[in-house]
Amino acid sequence: MSYPTSLFSANLKFDNSPVDLTQNDFSGVLSIAGCTATSLVKEFGSPLFVIDQEDFFRRTIAWQEALNESFGGGVLYYAAKSFICVEVAKWLIELDVNLDVCTGGELAVALAANFPSNRIEFHGNNKSVAEIEQAISAGVGTIVLDSFIEIERVAKAAKAANKVQNVYLRVTPGVEAHTHEFISTAHEDVKFGFSISSGAALSAVEKCLTFDSLNLTGIHCHIGSQIFEVEGFTLAAERLVATLAQIRNKHGRELAELNIGGGYGIAYTTQESAISPETVLPVLAKVIKEECAKLKLALPKISIEPGRAIVGPTTTTIYEVGTTKVVTLDDATTRTYVSVDGGMSDNIRPALYGAKYSAFLANRKSTAKKVLSRIVGKHCETGDILIFDINLQSDITPGDLLAFPATGAYGRSMASNYNHMPRPAVVAVKDGTAKTILRRETQADLLALDVIEAPRQLS
Ligand code: LLP
């Protein structure tokens, strides 16, 4: 049997009717790009992130094509924070897209892959001076300025390096994105960027223009993440275009670039339906073109920066079941706890955001009755729950494999070593072959950080 990778996906040009995994219609052994779950775990161990390389390419191309079709061009930045490693950065070079990084660490990965630095955009609400200097000396294409203090810092660092740095201003258009509060980023009471409504955005433009070492080329906005309603994006777009007009009116400068961020939602369960590039981008293009026409602005060069919508659906986590136990809830109900060999250290999203996932038996066919189950990790936390309620076959037993689709974004990238758990490997599969792209951590890796030294007197 094979695994329809479009299943929980951004659905792209594929049909938008996810299969109900709770029915576990897939019989037999899960196979991703010709590699079976059993052989993958045998070779690479578990838990294991399995990324379908072709799927990654397909999704990236679909976003780029939809951008081209909607705007007659446009720049696609892949948001590294969703998942990056040197191999993926090399894929992005091959795909000829740009990269958004938000720390010196992400920048270092890009540079290690020889990513062209002029195609990198650097974000962050509190970049350190060292990170700013690192970015400028690497020659990053654009630094997205997030605060008044940072305008000065970047101007100073660019001047010291004898460079003129292209910059955007990150603005907050006061849009309440319908998503989890922690991943909503463009309302007023938020740490990011310059508020449009308070006038801070216009003051920031004024400040930027006083520095010869800064070249203000555009504005940027990211309203939040895992968003399904197009209205949040269109409302933000209207306000961004209005801001460009205000900047022109006040400063006589028509900024040529507009980055409208990422945040496009994907489906993790059959209850959700992804927002696809070919539905959202034409709508956004229409609004932006109309607003520009109304305000007599030339259409700016548009860029977007999706992370999750590209990498999220490409990856499946495979866990091995370690123990099971049945608890009695009342006379009529039991719940089966199924413990797997990972948990909140490789997927913090359920615990942090209440995120929902799907899972299914991946190493064999089972026709056993489905029973109310809870999939939990192996951490010393009651809240280490990966799926709160799921119907799973009653004969699930130690050694069985469970597959979780759509774990590519903010899974491995947010993984921790809690309880001194080594972080899982990431393996790329393609045409029946598999290769490690991030190796599994070892206990020795973790112990390598321990230091026993004599105390030193500080000056
Ligand atoms: N651009 C900026 C400036 C961002 O802050 C982000 C995400 C993105 C682009 C990409 O957003 P995406 O297309 O991946 O939704 N850890 C959370 C998500 C945090 C997103 C942070 N910023 C989660 O697991 O849902």
Short mmCIF file of C-alpha atoms and ligand atoms in Angstrom, two decimals:
data_model
loop_
_atom_site.label_atom_id
_atom_site.label_comp_id
_atom_site.label_asym_id
_atom_site.label_seq_id
_atom_site.Cartn_x
_atom_site.Cartn_y
_atom_site.Cartn_z
CA MET A 1 0.00 0.00 0.00
CA SER A 2 1.19 3.52 -0.45
CA TYR A 3 0.57 6.66 1.46
CA PRO A 4 -1.21 9.53 -0.22
CA THR A 5 1.04 12.37 0.82
CA SER A 6 -1.57 14.89 -0.23
CA LEU A 7 -3.70 13.57 2.56
CA PHE A 8 -3.43 16.25 5.17
CA SER A 9 -1.93 18.66 2.96
CA ALA A 10 -1.96 22.07 1.67
CA ASN A 11 -3.87 20.13 -0.93
CA LEU A 12 -2.47 22.35 -3.64
CA LYS A 13 -3.76 21.28 -6.96
CA PHE A 14 -4.69 17.93 -5.48
CA ASP A 15 -8.24 17.34 -4.45
CA ASN A 16 -9.29 18.74 -1.16
CA SER A 17 -10.99 15.75 0.35
CA PRO A 18 -8.86 14.24 3.06
CA VAL A 19 -9.34 10.57 3.75
CA ASP A 20 -10.69 9.78 7.19
CA LEU A 21 -7.75 8.16 8.90
CA THR A 22 -9.86 7.24 11.86
CA GLN A 23 -11.37 4.61 9.58
CA ASN A 24 -7.87 3.29 9.00
CA ASP A 25 -8.70 2.27 5.49
CA PHE A 26 -5.04 1.77 4.81
CA SER A 27 -4.31 -1.84 5.17
CA GLY A 28 -0.90 -3.27 5.63
CA VAL A 29 2.35 -1.48 6.03
CA LEU A 30 2.61 2.25 5.49
CA SER A 31 4.88 3.18 2.63
CA ILE A 32 6.17 6.69 1.97
CA ALA A 33 7.80 7.33 -1.40
CA GLY A 34 8.42 3.61 -1.73
CA CYS A 35 9.94 3.12 1.73
CA THR A 36 8.01 1.09 4.27
CA ALA A 37 7.60 2.23 7.84
CA THR A 38 9.00 -1.05 9.07
CA SER A 39 12.17 -0.87 6.99
CA LEU A 40 12.68 2.81 7.88
CA VAL A 41 12.48 2.12 11.60
CA LYS A 42 14.66 -0.96 11.25
CA GLU A 43 17.34 1.10 9.53
CA PHE A 44 17.07 4.45 11.33
CA GLY A 45 15.32 3.71 14.63
CA SER A 46 12.36 5.52 16.14
CA PRO A 47 10.89 8.01 16.71
CA LEU A 48 11.64 9.08 13.19
CA PHE A 49 10.71 12.09 11.09
CA VAL A 50 10.28 10.97 7.48
CA ILE A 51 10.22 13.75 4.90
CA ASP A 52 9.00 13.08 1.39
CA GLN A 53 11.45 15.02 -0.76
CA GLU A 54 9.33 15.14 -3.90
CA ASP A 55 6.36 16.32 -1.93
CA PHE A 56 8.52 19.16 -0.55
CA PHE A 57 9.52 20.12 -4.09
CA ARG A 58 5.93 19.91 -5.37
CA ARG A 59 4.57 22.15 -2.65
CA THR A 60 7.32 24.74 -3.01
CA ILE A 61 6.76 24.87 -6.76
CA ALA A 62 2.99 25.14 -6.31
CA TRP A 63 3.37 28.23 -4.07
CA GLN A 64 5.88 29.78 -6.45
CA GLU A 65 3.65 29.13 -9.47
CA ALA A 66 0.55 30.49 -7.77
CA LEU A 67 2.55 33.58 -6.81
CA ASN A 68 3.71 34.05 -10.39
CA GLU A 69 0.22 33.56 -11.78
CA SER A 70 -1.46 35.88 -9.29
CA PHE A 71 1.03 38.72 -9.27
CA GLY A 72 2.86 38.25 -12.53
CA GLY A 73 5.98 37.43 -10.51
CA GLY A 74 6.79 37.67 -6.85
CA VAL A 75 9.32 36.29 -4.43
CA LEU A 76 8.81 33.14 -2.38
CA TYR A 77 10.68 33.03 0.91
CA TYR A 78 10.63 29.70 2.75
CA ALA A 79 10.31 30.30 6.51
CA ALA A 80 13.28 28.44 7.96
CA LYS A 81 11.81 28.42 11.46
CA SER A 82 9.30 25.77 10.38
CA PHE A 83 12.14 23.35 9.63
CA ILE A 84 15.62 23.82 8.27
CA CYS A 85 18.80 21.81 7.95
CA VAL A 86 21.65 22.01 5.47
CA GLU A 87 20.09 19.47 3.08
CA VAL A 88 16.75 21.31 2.99
CA ALA A 89 18.58 24.59 2.40
CA LYS A 90 20.26 22.93 -0.58
CA TRP A 91 16.86 21.81 -1.89
CA LEU A 92 15.74 25.44 -1.67
CA ILE A 93 18.77 26.55 -3.66
CA GLU A 94 17.84 23.97 -6.30
CA LEU A 95 14.26 25.23 -6.24
CA ASP A 96 15.54 28.77 -6.72
CA VAL A 97 13.51 30.26 -3.89
CA ASN A 98 14.50 32.65 -1.13
CA LEU A 99 14.89 32.05 2.58
CA ASP A 100 13.62 33.77 5.70
CA VAL A 101 15.74 33.28 8.82
CA CYS A 102 15.11 34.71 12.26
CA THR A 103 18.29 33.97 14.21
CA GLY A 104 22.01 33.77 13.69
CA GLY A 105 21.61 30.01 14.06
CA GLU A 106 19.21 29.70 11.13
CA LEU A 107 21.47 32.00 9.15
CA ALA A 108 24.43 29.76 9.94
CA VAL A 109 22.58 26.74 8.53
CA ALA A 110 21.82 28.65 5.34
CA LEU A 111 25.43 29.77 4.98
CA ALA A 112 26.67 26.24 5.65
CA ALA A 113 24.57 25.18 2.65
CA ASN A 114 26.10 28.01 0.59
CA PHE A 115 22.71 29.62 0.28
CA PRO A 116 23.12 32.85 -1.73
CA SER A 117 23.10 35.45 1.01
CA ASN A 118 21.45 38.12 -1.11
CA ARG A 119 18.36 35.87 -1.23
CA ILE A 120 18.10 35.73 2.55
CA GLU A 121 15.81 37.91 4.62
CA PHE A 122 16.53 38.31 8.33
CA HIS A 123 13.67 38.70 10.83
CA GLY A 124 13.34 38.89 14.58
CA ASN A 125 12.07 41.27 17.22
CA ASN A 126 15.31 41.23 19.19
CA LYS A 127 18.24 40.43 16.97
CA SER A 128 21.45 40.79 18.91
CA VAL A 129 24.14 43.17 17.77
CA ALA A 130 26.30 40.14 17.00
CA GLU A 131 23.53 38.65 14.83
CA ILE A 132 23.06 41.93 13.00
CA GLU A 133 26.80 42.15 12.33
CA GLN A 134 26.85 38.50 11.22
CA ALA A 135 23.96 39.17 8.81
CA ILE A 136 25.48 42.32 7.36
CA SER A 137 28.89 40.81 6.90
CA ALA A 138 27.30 37.74 5.25
CA GLY A 139 25.54 40.13 2.88
CA VAL A 140 21.93 39.18 3.57
CA GLY A 141 19.53 40.66 1.04
CA THR A 142 17.12 42.27 3.48
CA ILE A 143 16.94 42.88 7.20
CA VAL A 144 13.41 43.31 8.50
CA LEU A 145 13.52 46.04 11.13
CA ASP A 146 11.30 45.45 14.11
CA SER A 147 11.85 48.36 16.52
CA PHE A 148 13.19 51.90 16.78
CA ILE A 149 16.20 50.64 18.71
CA GLU A 150 16.93 48.17 15.95
CA ILE A 151 16.81 50.85 13.24
CA GLU A 152 19.74 52.51 14.97
CA ARG A 153 21.57 49.25 15.59
CA VAL A 154 21.35 48.11 11.98
CA ALA A 155 22.23 51.57 10.65
CA LYS A 156 25.29 51.67 12.87
CA ALA A 157 26.43 48.15 11.99
CA ALA A 158 25.94 48.78 8.25
CA LYS A 159 27.88 52.03 8.47
CA ALA A 160 30.71 50.33 10.34
CA ALA A 161 30.82 47.68 7.61
CA ASN A 162 30.78 50.40 4.98
CA LYS A 163 27.63 49.03 3.43
CA VAL A 164 24.17 50.23 2.56
CA GLN A 165 21.77 47.61 3.89
CA ASN A 166 18.40 46.96 2.26
CA VAL A 167 15.72 46.93 4.94
CA TYR A 168 11.99 46.43 5.38
CA LEU A 169 9.94 47.67 8.28
CA ARG A 170 7.75 45.11 9.97
CA VAL A 171 4.37 46.70 10.59
CA THR A 172 1.36 45.52 12.55
CA PRO A 173 -1.93 46.29 10.86
CA GLY A 174 -4.11 45.58 13.90
CA VAL A 175 -5.60 42.40 12.49
CA GLU A 176 -6.90 39.76 14.88
CA ALA A 177 -5.95 36.53 13.17
CA HIS A 178 -8.21 33.63 14.04
CA THR A 179 -5.68 31.24 15.42
CA HIS A 180 -4.12 30.36 18.77
CA GLU A 181 -3.20 33.50 20.72
CA PHE A 182 0.46 32.47 20.87
CA ILE A 183 0.77 32.38 17.10
CA SER A 184 -1.21 35.51 16.31
CA THR A 185 1.18 38.35 15.54
CA ALA A 186 -0.41 41.44 14.00
CA HIS A 187 -2.83 42.79 16.57
CA GLU A 188 -1.90 45.90 18.54
CA ASP A 189 -0.87 44.35 21.85
CA VAL A 190 1.99 42.27 20.53
CA LYS A 191 5.78 42.39 20.73
CA PHE A 192 6.37 42.50 16.97
CA GLY A 193 6.82 45.48 14.71
CA PHE A 194 5.52 49.00 14.32
CA SER A 195 1.84 49.70 14.78
CA ILE A 196 0.18 51.32 11.77
CA SER A 197 -2.73 52.83 13.67
CA SER A 198 -0.62 54.50 16.37
CA GLY A 199 1.55 56.23 13.78
CA ALA A 200 4.66 54.28 14.85
CA ALA A 201 5.06 52.83 11.36
CA LEU A 202 5.24 56.27 9.75
CA SER A 203 7.65 57.51 12.42
CA ALA A 204 9.83 54.47 11.77
CA VAL A 205 9.94 55.32 8.06
CA GLU A 206 11.00 58.84 8.94
CA LYS A 207 13.73 57.51 11.19
CA CYS A 208 14.99 55.04 8.57
CA LEU A 209 15.27 57.78 5.99
CA THR A 210 17.67 59.71 8.19
CA PHE A 211 20.35 57.03 7.83
CA ASP A 212 22.51 56.82 4.69
CA SER A 213 23.48 53.27 5.57
CA LEU A 214 19.88 52.04 5.28
CA ASN A 215 17.96 51.58 2.06
CA LEU A 216 14.28 51.22 2.89
CA THR A 217 12.86 49.09 0.08
CA GLY A 218 9.56 47.92 1.50
CA ILE A 219 7.29 46.95 4.35
CA HIS A 220 6.54 43.58 5.83
CA CYS A 221 3.73 42.04 7.79
CA HIS A 222 2.97 38.56 9.14
CA ILE A 223 -0.42 38.27 10.77
CA GLY A 224 0.04 34.89 12.42
CA SER A 225 0.26 31.21 11.74
CA GLN A 226 -2.09 28.31 10.96
CA ILE A 227 -4.75 30.66 9.61
CA PHE A 228 -7.66 29.40 7.54
CA GLU A 229 -9.74 32.51 6.87
CA VAL A 230 -8.65 34.51 3.84
CA GLU A 231 -10.28 37.63 5.36
CA GLY A 232 -7.43 38.15 7.85
CA PHE A 233 -4.94 38.23 4.99
CA THR A 234 -7.04 40.52 2.80
CA LEU A 235 -7.75 42.97 5.61
CA ALA A 236 -4.03 43.15 6.38
CA ALA A 237 -3.24 43.61 2.68
CA GLU A 238 -5.64 46.56 2.41
CA ARG A 239 -4.03 48.25 5.39
CA LEU A 240 -0.55 47.59 4.06
CA VAL A 241 -1.32 49.19 0.72
CA ALA A 242 -2.88 52.14 2.53
CA THR A 243 0.34 52.44 4.52
CA LEU A 244 2.41 52.47 1.34
CA ALA A 245 0.21 55.33 0.11
CA GLN A 246 0.65 57.21 3.39
CA ILE A 247 4.41 56.80 3.14
CA ARG A 248 4.33 58.13 -0.40
CA ASN A 249 2.13 61.06 0.60
CA LYS A 250 4.23 61.99 3.60
CA HIS A 251 7.74 61.27 2.35
CA GLY A 252 7.37 61.33 -1.41
CA ARG A 253 8.81 57.80 -1.55
CA GLU A 254 6.94 54.95 -3.20
CA LEU A 255 8.35 51.77 -1.66
CA ALA A 256 8.71 49.09 -4.27
CA GLU A 257 8.31 45.94 -2.19
CA LEU A 258 5.60 44.42 -0.02
CA ASN A 259 6.06 41.22 1.96
CA ILE A 260 2.75 39.83 3.19
CA GLY A 261 4.21 37.05 5.36
CA GLY A 262 3.22 33.44 5.78
CA GLY A 263 0.77 31.70 8.05
CA TYR A 264 -1.32 29.64 5.62
CA GLY A 265 -3.10 26.89 7.53
CA ILE A 266 -2.78 23.18 6.84
CA ALA A 267 -4.98 20.25 7.79
CA TYR A 268 -3.77 18.04 10.62
CA THR A 269 -7.04 16.16 10.98
CA THR A 270 -9.98 15.39 8.75
CA GLN A 271 -11.92 18.17 10.48
CA GLU A 272 -9.61 20.76 8.94
CA SER A 273 -9.18 21.80 5.37
CA ALA A 274 -5.98 23.45 4.18
CA ILE A 275 -5.78 26.86 2.58
CA SER A 276 -4.26 26.28 -0.82
CA PRO A 277 -1.99 28.64 -2.78
CA GLU A 278 -4.31 28.74 -5.72
CA THR A 279 -7.25 29.82 -3.61
CA VAL A 280 -5.62 32.38 -1.33
CA LEU A 281 -3.15 34.13 -3.63
CA PRO A 282 -5.55 35.19 -6.41
CA VAL A 283 -7.87 36.67 -3.78
CA LEU A 284 -4.99 38.57 -2.22
CA ALA A 285 -3.79 39.70 -5.62
CA LYS A 286 -7.21 41.08 -6.46
CA VAL A 287 -7.39 43.10 -3.25
CA ILE A 288 -3.84 44.42 -3.54
CA LYS A 289 -4.27 45.39 -7.21
CA GLU A 290 -7.58 47.11 -6.53
CA GLU A 291 -6.25 49.02 -3.55
CA CYS A 292 -3.14 50.08 -5.47
CA ALA A 293 -5.27 51.28 -8.36
CA LYS A 294 -7.52 53.20 -5.99
CA LEU A 295 -4.57 54.91 -4.32
CA LYS A 296 -2.64 55.39 -7.57
CA LEU A 297 0.29 53.24 -6.52
CA ALA A 298 2.28 51.03 -8.85
CA LEU A 299 1.87 47.35 -7.90
CA PRO A 300 4.77 46.62 -5.52
CA LYS A 301 6.87 43.49 -5.86
CA ILE A 302 5.07 41.00 -3.64
CA SER A 303 6.74 38.41 -1.48
CA ILE A 304 5.30 35.75 0.81
CA GLU A 305 6.98 33.53 3.38
CA PRO A 306 5.14 30.30 4.10
CA GLY A 307 6.82 27.63 6.19
CA ARG A 308 4.19 25.24 7.49
CA ALA A 309 2.23 25.13 4.22
CA ILE A 310 5.32 23.84 2.45
CA VAL A 311 7.02 21.51 4.89
CA GLY A 312 4.21 20.58 7.27
CA PRO A 313 2.41 18.00 5.15
CA THR A 314 5.60 16.53 3.70
CA THR A 315 6.64 14.81 6.90
CA THR A 316 5.33 11.90 8.93
CA THR A 317 6.54 10.96 12.40
CA ILE A 318 6.78 7.25 13.10
CA TYR A 319 6.77 6.10 16.72
CA GLU A 320 7.03 2.68 18.24
CA VAL A 321 4.49 1.67 20.85
CA GLY A 322 6.12 0.76 24.17
CA THR A 323 3.28 0.05 26.56
CA THR A 324 -0.50 0.10 26.66
CA LYS A 325 -2.95 0.14 29.54
CA VAL A 326 -6.69 0.32 29.85
CA VAL A 327 -8.39 2.56 32.39
CA THR A 328 -12.07 2.41 33.27
CA LEU A 329 -13.84 5.76 32.98
CA ASP A 330 -17.30 4.55 33.93
CA ASP A 331 -19.35 1.35 33.65
CA ALA A 332 -19.62 1.67 29.92
CA THR A 333 -16.36 3.34 28.94
CA THR A 334 -12.74 2.52 28.98
CA ARG A 335 -9.77 4.42 27.62
CA THR A 336 -6.64 2.77 26.32
CA TYR A 337 -3.41 4.61 26.94
CA VAL A 338 -0.94 3.93 24.17
CA SER A 339 2.57 5.09 25.08
CA VAL A 340 5.04 5.81 22.32
CA ASP A 341 8.79 6.27 22.40
CA GLY A 342 8.74 10.06 21.88
CA GLY A 343 6.28 12.72 22.96
CA MET A 344 6.40 16.39 23.91
CA SER A 345 10.16 16.56 23.20
CA ASP A 346 9.62 15.87 19.48
CA ASN A 347 6.16 17.45 19.22
CA ILE A 348 5.37 20.17 21.75
CA ARG A 349 2.45 21.50 19.70
CA PRO A 350 -0.38 19.53 21.37
CA ALA A 351 0.84 20.57 24.84
CA LEU A 352 1.63 24.16 23.89
CA TYR A 353 -1.23 25.08 21.58
CA GLY A 354 -3.74 22.27 22.09
CA ALA A 355 -2.91 21.26 18.51
CA LYS A 356 -4.72 18.23 17.16
CA TYR A 357 -3.12 15.44 15.15
CA SER A 358 -4.14 12.17 13.54
CA ALA A 359 -2.39 8.83 13.82
CA PHE A 360 -2.75 5.35 12.46
CA LEU A 361 -1.27 1.90 12.72
CA ALA A 362 1.60 1.75 10.26
CA ASN A 363 3.19 -1.70 10.42
CA ARG A 364 0.36 -4.14 9.86
CA LYS A 365 -3.27 -4.53 9.03
CA SER A 366 -5.68 -4.82 11.92
CA THR A 367 -9.40 -5.38 11.79
CA ALA A 368 -9.74 -5.30 15.57
CA LYS A 369 -12.52 -3.21 17.02
CA LYS A 370 -11.65 0.48 17.47
CA VAL A 371 -11.60 1.66 21.07
CA LEU A 372 -11.28 5.07 22.67
CA SER A 373 -7.57 5.66 23.09
CA ARG A 374 -5.11 8.34 24.09
CA ILE A 375 -1.64 8.49 22.58
CA VAL A 376 0.90 9.66 25.12
CA GLY A 377 4.64 10.16 25.13
CA LYS A 378 7.26 8.88 27.52
CA HIS A 379 7.96 12.09 29.44
CA CYS A 380 7.36 12.53 33.14
CA GLU A 381 4.38 14.81 32.58
CA THR A 382 0.70 14.01 32.64
CA GLY A 383 0.30 16.63 29.92
CA ASP A 384 2.62 14.74 27.60
CA ILE A 385 -0.30 13.82 25.38
CA LEU A 386 0.09 13.66 21.62
CA ILE A 387 -3.53 12.84 20.81
CA PHE A 388 -6.15 13.33 23.48
CA ASP A 389 -8.91 11.17 22.04
CA ILE A 390 -8.57 8.82 19.12
CA ASN A 391 -10.20 5.57 18.14
CA LEU A 392 -7.49 2.98 17.65
CA GLN A 393 -7.62 -0.78 17.17
CA SER A 394 -7.90 -2.60 20.47
CA ASP A 395 -5.08 -5.00 19.57
CA ILE A 396 -2.37 -2.33 19.36
CA THR A 397 0.57 -3.77 21.20
CA PRO A 398 4.21 -3.06 22.08
CA GLY A 399 6.35 -3.03 18.95
CA ASP A 400 3.58 -1.69 16.74
CA LEU A 401 4.34 1.47 14.79
CA LEU A 402 2.09 4.54 14.79
CA ALA A 403 2.36 7.16 12.07
CA PHE A 404 1.47 10.82 12.60
CA PRO A 405 1.01 12.74 9.32
CA ALA A 406 1.83 16.42 8.80
CA THR A 407 4.53 16.84 11.46
CA GLY A 408 7.06 18.61 9.23
CA ALA A 409 6.55 22.13 10.55
CA TYR A 410 7.44 23.13 14.09
CA GLY A 411 8.02 19.52 15.10
CA ARG A 412 11.72 18.82 14.81
CA SER A 413 12.38 22.57 14.82
CA MET A 414 10.79 22.95 18.25
CA ALA A 415 12.12 19.67 19.60
CA SER A 416 13.81 19.73 22.99
CA ASN A 417 15.97 17.47 25.10
CA TYR A 418 13.51 17.40 27.98
CA ASN A 419 14.20 14.44 30.24
CA HIS A 420 17.49 14.16 28.37
CA MET A 421 15.81 12.69 25.36
CA PRO A 422 18.01 12.75 22.26
CA ARG A 423 16.18 14.46 19.40
CA PRO A 424 15.01 12.13 16.61
CA ALA A 425 16.60 11.81 13.20
CA VAL A 426 15.07 13.22 10.04
CA VAL A 427 15.23 10.95 7.02
CA ALA A 428 14.43 12.03 3.47
CA VAL A 429 12.73 9.48 1.23
CA LYS A 430 12.51 9.49 -2.53
CA ASP A 431 11.86 6.77 -5.13
CA GLY A 432 12.29 3.93 -2.67
CA THR A 433 15.54 5.29 -1.21
CA ALA A 434 16.14 6.87 2.18
CA LYS A 435 18.90 9.03 3.59
CA THR A 436 19.54 10.77 6.88
CA ILE A 437 19.43 14.55 6.63
CA LEU A 438 19.62 15.23 10.38
CA ARG A 439 21.11 12.46 12.43
CA ARG A 440 19.60 11.23 15.66
CA GLU A 441 21.17 12.76 18.74
CA THR A 442 22.97 10.43 21.07
CA GLN A 443 23.34 10.42 24.82
CA ALA A 444 26.99 11.27 24.15
CA ASP A 445 25.86 14.44 22.30
CA LEU A 446 23.93 15.49 25.36
CA LEU A 447 26.71 14.61 27.79
CA ALA A 448 29.18 16.57 25.67
CA LEU A 449 27.71 19.77 27.12
CA ASP A 450 28.43 18.87 30.73
CA VAL A 451 31.38 20.65 32.29
CA ILE A 452 33.08 20.03 35.61
CA GLU A 453 35.43 22.92 36.34
CA ALA A 454 36.89 24.88 39.17
CA PRO A 455 35.08 28.11 40.04
CA ARG A 456 36.68 31.27 38.66
CA GLN A 457 36.89 34.68 40.26
CA LEU A 458 35.02 37.22 38.10
CA SER A 459 36.49 40.65 37.50
N1 LLP B 1 7.12 34.91 8.61
C1 LLP B 1 7.24 35.32 9.86
C2 LLP B 1 7.70 36.68 10.16
C3 LLP B 1 6.91 34.45 10.91
O1 LLP B 1 7.01 34.86 12.16
C4 LLP B 1 6.48 33.14 10.60
C5 LLP B 1 6.13 32.22 11.67
C6 LLP B 1 6.39 32.75 9.27
C7 LLP B 1 6.72 33.68 8.28
C8 LLP B 1 5.97 31.38 8.82
O2 LLP B 1 4.69 31.06 9.26
P1 LLP B 1 4.00 29.70 8.71
O3 LLP B 1 3.75 29.89 7.26
O4 LLP B 1 4.92 28.59 8.99
O5 LLP B 1 2.74 29.59 9.51
N2 LLP B 1 5.38 27.34 16.52
C9 LLP B 1 4.07 27.68 16.01
C10 LLP B 1 4.17 28.56 14.80
C11 LLP B 1 4.97 29.81 15.07
C12 LLP B 1 5.12 30.62 13.84
C13 LLP B 1 6.14 31.67 14.02
N3 LLP B 1 6.29 32.51 12.90
C14 LLP B 1 3.30 26.40 15.69
O6 LLP B 1 3.83 25.34 15.91
O7 LLP B 1 2.16 26.47 15.25
#
